[in-house]
């Protein structure tokens, strides 16, 4: 299991969180998101290549962390050989956003 931490000084839009690894899937075990403004986040497979949803759009309340717990059954995983990314939209794009992502390559 790997823990990735990410901090943005403004709403990042669509970003790659974990780069692709040939022949492997990136499986999400847990995601924790905090933002100073309300908004939405969504996990994506192949975020730069157009993106395929890995999760639903998830609401993040202003100042209240949002936690998404995955499982080892692969329900929250990027497509084999594709990167894992995040799309976000907040009501105030100039605020800070922080993420913690627990994942594994399978």
mmCIF file with all atom_site columns, C-alpha atoms in Angstrom:
data_model
loop_
_atom_site.group_PDB
_atom_site.id
_atom_site.type_symbol
_atom_site.label_atom_id
_atom_site.label_alt_id
_atom_site.label_comp_id
_atom_site.label_asym_id
_atom_site.label_entity_id
_atom_site.label_seq_id
_atom_site.pdbx_PDB_ins_code
_atom_site.Cartn_x
_atom_site.Cartn_y
_atom_site.Cartn_z
_atom_site.occupancy
_atom_site.B_iso_or_equiv
_atom_site.pdbx_formal_charge
_atom_site.auth_seq_id
_atom_site.auth_comp_id
_atom_site.auth_asym_id
_atom_site.auth_atom_id
_atom_site.pdbx_PDB_model_num
ATOM 1   C CA . UNK A 1 1   ? 0.000   0.000  0.000   1.00 0.00 ? 1   UNK A CA 1
ATOM 2   C CA . UNK A 1 2   ? 1.217   3.491  -0.848  1.00 0.00 ? 2   UNK A CA 1
ATOM 3   C CA . UNK A 1 3   ? 0.116   6.825  0.592   1.00 0.00 ? 3   UNK A CA 1
ATOM 4   C CA . UNK A 1 4   ? 0.149   9.854  -1.687  1.00 0.00 ? 4   UNK A CA 1
ATOM 5   C CA . UNK A 1 5   ? -0.407  13.375 -0.369  1.00 0.00 ? 5   UNK A CA 1
ATOM 6   C CA . UNK A 1 6   ? -1.307  16.323 -2.585  1.00 0.00 ? 6   UNK A CA 1
ATOM 7   C CA . UNK A 1 7   ? -1.907  19.992 -1.830  1.00 0.00 ? 7   UNK A CA 1
ATOM 8   C CA . UNK A 1 8   ? -3.125  22.631 -4.238  1.00 0.00 ? 8   UNK A CA 1
ATOM 9   C CA . UNK A 1 9   ? -3.281  26.384 -3.640  1.00 0.00 ? 9   UNK A CA 1
ATOM 10  C CA . UNK A 1 10  ? -6.333  26.608 -5.896  1.00 0.00 ? 10  UNK A CA 1
ATOM 11  C CA . UNK A 1 11  ? -8.878  24.240 -7.422  1.00 0.00 ? 11  UNK A CA 1
ATOM 12  C CA . UNK A 1 12  ? -6.688  22.009 -9.631  1.00 0.00 ? 12  UNK A CA 1
ATOM 13  C CA . UNK A 1 13  ? -9.385  21.063 -12.170 1.00 0.00 ? 13  UNK A CA 1
ATOM 14  C CA . UNK A 1 14  ? -8.312  17.738 -13.693 1.00 0.00 ? 14  UNK A CA 1
ATOM 15  C CA . UNK A 1 15  ? -4.952  16.346 -12.565 1.00 0.00 ? 15  UNK A CA 1
ATOM 16  C CA . UNK A 1 16  ? -3.010  13.097 -12.605 1.00 0.00 ? 16  UNK A CA 1
ATOM 17  C CA . UNK A 1 17  ? -2.432  11.753 -9.093  1.00 0.00 ? 17  UNK A CA 1
ATOM 18  C CA . UNK A 1 18  ? -0.691  8.433  -9.810  1.00 0.00 ? 18  UNK A CA 1
ATOM 19  C CA . UNK A 1 19  ? 1.162   7.796  -13.082 1.00 0.00 ? 19  UNK A CA 1
ATOM 20  C CA . UNK A 1 20  ? 0.340   4.755  -15.188 1.00 0.00 ? 20  UNK A CA 1
ATOM 21  C CA . UNK A 1 21  ? 2.326   1.533  -14.806 1.00 0.00 ? 21  UNK A CA 1
ATOM 22  C CA . UNK A 1 22  ? 2.298   -0.848 -17.778 1.00 0.00 ? 22  UNK A CA 1
ATOM 23  C CA . UNK A 1 23  ? 0.271   -3.995 -17.099 1.00 0.00 ? 23  UNK A CA 1
ATOM 24  C CA . UNK A 1 24  ? -0.867  -2.870 -13.620 1.00 0.00 ? 24  UNK A CA 1
ATOM 25  C CA . UNK A 1 25  ? -4.031  -1.340 -12.166 1.00 0.00 ? 25  UNK A CA 1
ATOM 26  C CA . UNK A 1 26  ? -4.107  1.393  -9.549  1.00 0.00 ? 26  UNK A CA 1
ATOM 27  C CA . UNK A 1 27  ? -6.599  0.321  -6.895  1.00 0.00 ? 27  UNK A CA 1
ATOM 28  C CA . UNK A 1 28  ? -7.935  2.970  -4.492  1.00 0.00 ? 28  UNK A CA 1
ATOM 29  C CA . UNK A 1 29  ? -8.166  1.862  -0.883  1.00 0.00 ? 29  UNK A CA 1
ATOM 30  C CA . UNK A 1 30  ? -9.044  5.215  0.676   1.00 0.00 ? 30  UNK A CA 1
ATOM 31  C CA . UNK A 1 31  ? -9.335  8.876  -0.287  1.00 0.00 ? 31  UNK A CA 1
ATOM 32  C CA . UNK A 1 32  ? -9.502  11.822 2.095   1.00 0.00 ? 32  UNK A CA 1
ATOM 33  C CA . UNK A 1 33  ? -10.233 15.307 0.697   1.00 0.00 ? 33  UNK A CA 1
ATOM 34  C CA . UNK A 1 34  ? -10.405 18.635 2.518   1.00 0.00 ? 34  UNK A CA 1
ATOM 35  C CA . UNK A 1 35  ? -11.157 22.021 0.990   1.00 0.00 ? 35  UNK A CA 1
ATOM 36  C CA . UNK A 1 36  ? -11.861 25.510 2.310   1.00 0.00 ? 36  UNK A CA 1
ATOM 37  C CA . UNK A 1 37  ? -14.769 25.774 -0.145  1.00 0.00 ? 37  UNK A CA 1
ATOM 38  C CA . UNK A 1 38  ? -17.638 23.448 -1.040  1.00 0.00 ? 38  UNK A CA 1
ATOM 39  C CA . UNK A 1 39  ? -17.346 21.504 -4.255  1.00 0.00 ? 39  UNK A CA 1
ATOM 40  C CA . UNK A 1 40  ? -17.095 18.134 -5.950  1.00 0.00 ? 40  UNK A CA 1
ATOM 41  C CA . UNK A 1 41  ? -14.337 15.640 -6.706  1.00 0.00 ? 41  UNK A CA 1
ATOM 42  C CA . UNK A 1 42  ? -14.345 12.578 -8.938  1.00 0.00 ? 42  UNK A CA 1
ATOM 43  C CA . UNK A 1 43  ? -11.692 9.903  -9.412  1.00 0.00 ? 43  UNK A CA 1
ATOM 44  C CA . UNK A 1 44  ? -10.779 9.230  -13.043 1.00 0.00 ? 44  UNK A CA 1
ATOM 45  C CA . UNK A 1 45  ? -8.890  6.597  -14.983 1.00 0.00 ? 45  UNK A CA 1
ATOM 46  C CA . UNK A 1 46  ? -6.664  8.122  -17.712 1.00 0.00 ? 46  UNK A CA 1
ATOM 47  C CA . UNK A 1 47  ? -7.386  11.752 -16.652 1.00 0.00 ? 47  UNK A CA 1
ATOM 48  C CA . UNK A 1 48  ? -5.212  13.368 -19.327 1.00 0.00 ? 48  UNK A CA 1
ATOM 49  C CA . UNK A 1 49  ? -6.508  11.131 -22.126 1.00 0.00 ? 49  UNK A CA 1
ATOM 50  C CA . UNK A 1 50  ? -10.144 12.127 -21.668 1.00 0.00 ? 50  UNK A CA 1
ATOM 51  C CA . UNK A 1 51  ? -10.915 10.359 -18.399 1.00 0.00 ? 51  UNK A CA 1
ATOM 52  C CA . UNK A 1 52  ? -13.231 7.518  -17.470 1.00 0.00 ? 52  UNK A CA 1
ATOM 53  C CA . UNK A 1 53  ? -15.069 7.778  -14.138 1.00 0.00 ? 53  UNK A CA 1
ATOM 54  C CA . UNK A 1 54  ? -13.787 5.503  -11.381 1.00 0.00 ? 54  UNK A CA 1
ATOM 55  C CA . UNK A 1 55  ? -16.138 7.044  -8.798  1.00 0.00 ? 55  UNK A CA 1
ATOM 56  C CA . UNK A 1 56  ? -19.288 9.104  -8.781  1.00 0.00 ? 56  UNK A CA 1
ATOM 57  C CA . UNK A 1 57  ? -19.004 12.880 -8.288  1.00 0.00 ? 57  UNK A CA 1
ATOM 58  C CA . UNK A 1 58  ? -18.478 13.230 -4.550  1.00 0.00 ? 58  UNK A CA 1
ATOM 59  C CA . UNK A 1 59  ? -19.564 16.295 -2.584  1.00 0.00 ? 59  UNK A CA 1
ATOM 60  C CA . UNK A 1 60  ? -17.013 17.973 -0.308  1.00 0.00 ? 60  UNK A CA 1
ATOM 61  C CA . UNK A 1 61  ? -18.444 20.403 2.258   1.00 0.00 ? 61  UNK A CA 1
ATOM 62  C CA . UNK A 1 62  ? -16.470 23.561 3.051   1.00 0.00 ? 62  UNK A CA 1
ATOM 63  C CA . UNK A 1 63  ? -14.051 22.906 5.895   1.00 0.00 ? 63  UNK A CA 1
ATOM 64  C CA . UNK A 1 64  ? -15.269 19.335 6.464   1.00 0.00 ? 64  UNK A CA 1
ATOM 65  C CA . UNK A 1 65  ? -13.120 16.426 5.259   1.00 0.00 ? 65  UNK A CA 1
ATOM 66  C CA . UNK A 1 66  ? -14.727 13.907 2.904   1.00 0.00 ? 66  UNK A CA 1
ATOM 67  C CA . UNK A 1 67  ? -13.615 10.285 3.139   1.00 0.00 ? 67  UNK A CA 1
ATOM 68  C CA . UNK A 1 68  ? -14.122 7.578  0.539   1.00 0.00 ? 68  UNK A CA 1
ATOM 69  C CA . UNK A 1 69  ? -13.209 4.053  1.559   1.00 0.00 ? 69  UNK A CA 1
ATOM 70  C CA . UNK A 1 70  ? -12.530 1.582  -1.231  1.00 0.00 ? 70  UNK A CA 1
ATOM 71  C CA . UNK A 1 71  ? -11.932 -2.136 -0.962  1.00 0.00 ? 71  UNK A CA 1
ATOM 72  C CA . UNK A 1 72  ? -9.550  -4.709 -2.287  1.00 0.00 ? 72  UNK A CA 1
ATOM 73  C CA . UNK A 1 73  ? -12.309 -6.093 -4.557  1.00 0.00 ? 73  UNK A CA 1
ATOM 74  C CA . UNK A 1 74  ? -11.261 -3.592 -7.226  1.00 0.00 ? 74  UNK A CA 1
ATOM 75  C CA . UNK A 1 75  ? -14.465 -1.549 -7.294  1.00 0.00 ? 75  UNK A CA 1
ATOM 76  C CA . UNK A 1 76  ? -12.430 1.683  -7.289  1.00 0.00 ? 76  UNK A CA 1
ATOM 77  C CA . UNK A 1 77  ? -9.585  1.081  -9.722  1.00 0.00 ? 77  UNK A CA 1
ATOM 78  C CA . UNK A 1 78  ? -8.113  2.657  -12.827 1.00 0.00 ? 78  UNK A CA 1
ATOM 79  C CA . UNK A 1 79  ? -8.065  0.687  -16.065 1.00 0.00 ? 79  UNK A CA 1
ATOM 80  C CA . UNK A 1 80  ? -5.015  -1.565 -16.513 1.00 0.00 ? 80  UNK A CA 1
ATOM 81  C CA . UNK A 1 81  ? -2.047  0.497  -17.699 1.00 0.00 ? 81  UNK A CA 1
ATOM 82  C CA . UNK A 1 82  ? -3.782  3.866  -17.160 1.00 0.00 ? 82  UNK A CA 1
ATOM 83  C CA . UNK A 1 83  ? -3.046  6.685  -14.718 1.00 0.00 ? 83  UNK A CA 1
ATOM 84  C CA . UNK A 1 84  ? -5.344  7.607  -11.829 1.00 0.00 ? 84  UNK A CA 1
ATOM 85  C CA . UNK A 1 85  ? -6.495  11.193 -11.610 1.00 0.00 ? 85  UNK A CA 1
ATOM 86  C CA . UNK A 1 86  ? -8.952  13.572 -10.059 1.00 0.00 ? 86  UNK A CA 1
ATOM 87  C CA . UNK A 1 87  ? -11.422 16.077 -11.453 1.00 0.00 ? 87  UNK A CA 1
ATOM 88  C CA . UNK A 1 88  ? -12.544 18.823 -9.098  1.00 0.00 ? 88  UNK A CA 1
ATOM 89  C CA . UNK A 1 89  ? -14.827 21.823 -9.099  1.00 0.00 ? 89  UNK A CA 1
ATOM 90  C CA . UNK A 1 90  ? -15.324 24.159 -6.152  1.00 0.00 ? 90  UNK A CA 1
ATOM 91  C CA . UNK A 1 91  ? -17.540 27.149 -5.476  1.00 0.00 ? 91  UNK A CA 1
ATOM 92  C CA . UNK A 1 92  ? -14.413 29.261 -4.896  1.00 0.00 ? 92  UNK A CA 1
ATOM 93  C CA . UNK A 1 93  ? -11.576 28.131 -7.199  1.00 0.00 ? 93  UNK A CA 1
ATOM 94  C CA . UNK A 1 94  ? -8.982  30.201 -5.329  1.00 0.00 ? 94  UNK A CA 1
ATOM 95  C CA . UNK A 1 95  ? -9.031  28.203 -2.076  1.00 0.00 ? 95  UNK A CA 1
ATOM 96  C CA . UNK A 1 96  ? -6.689  25.464 -0.887  1.00 0.00 ? 96  UNK A CA 1
ATOM 97  C CA . UNK A 1 97  ? -7.448  21.780 -1.398  1.00 0.00 ? 97  UNK A CA 1
ATOM 98  C CA . UNK A 1 98  ? -5.643  18.853 0.207   1.00 0.00 ? 98  UNK A CA 1
ATOM 99  C CA . UNK A 1 99  ? -5.849  15.136 -0.576  1.00 0.00 ? 99  UNK A CA 1
ATOM 100 C CA . UNK A 1 100 ? -4.549  11.925 0.931   1.00 0.00 ? 100 UNK A CA 1
ATOM 101 C CA . UNK A 1 101 ? -4.776  8.839  -1.269  1.00 0.00 ? 101 UNK A CA 1
ATOM 102 C CA . UNK A 1 102 ? -4.059  5.279  -0.159  1.00 0.00 ? 102 UNK A CA 1
ATOM 103 C CA . UNK A 1 103 ? -3.618  2.974  -3.140  1.00 0.00 ? 103 UNK A CA 1
ATOM 104 C CA . UNK A 1 104 ? -1.883  -0.150 -4.395  1.00 0.00 ? 104 UNK A CA 1
ATOM 105 C CA . UNK A 1 105 ? -0.688  -1.437 -7.756  1.00 0.00 ? 105 UNK A CA 1
ATOM 106 C CA . UNK A 1 106 ? -2.157  -4.809 -8.727  1.00 0.00 ? 106 UNK A CA 1
#
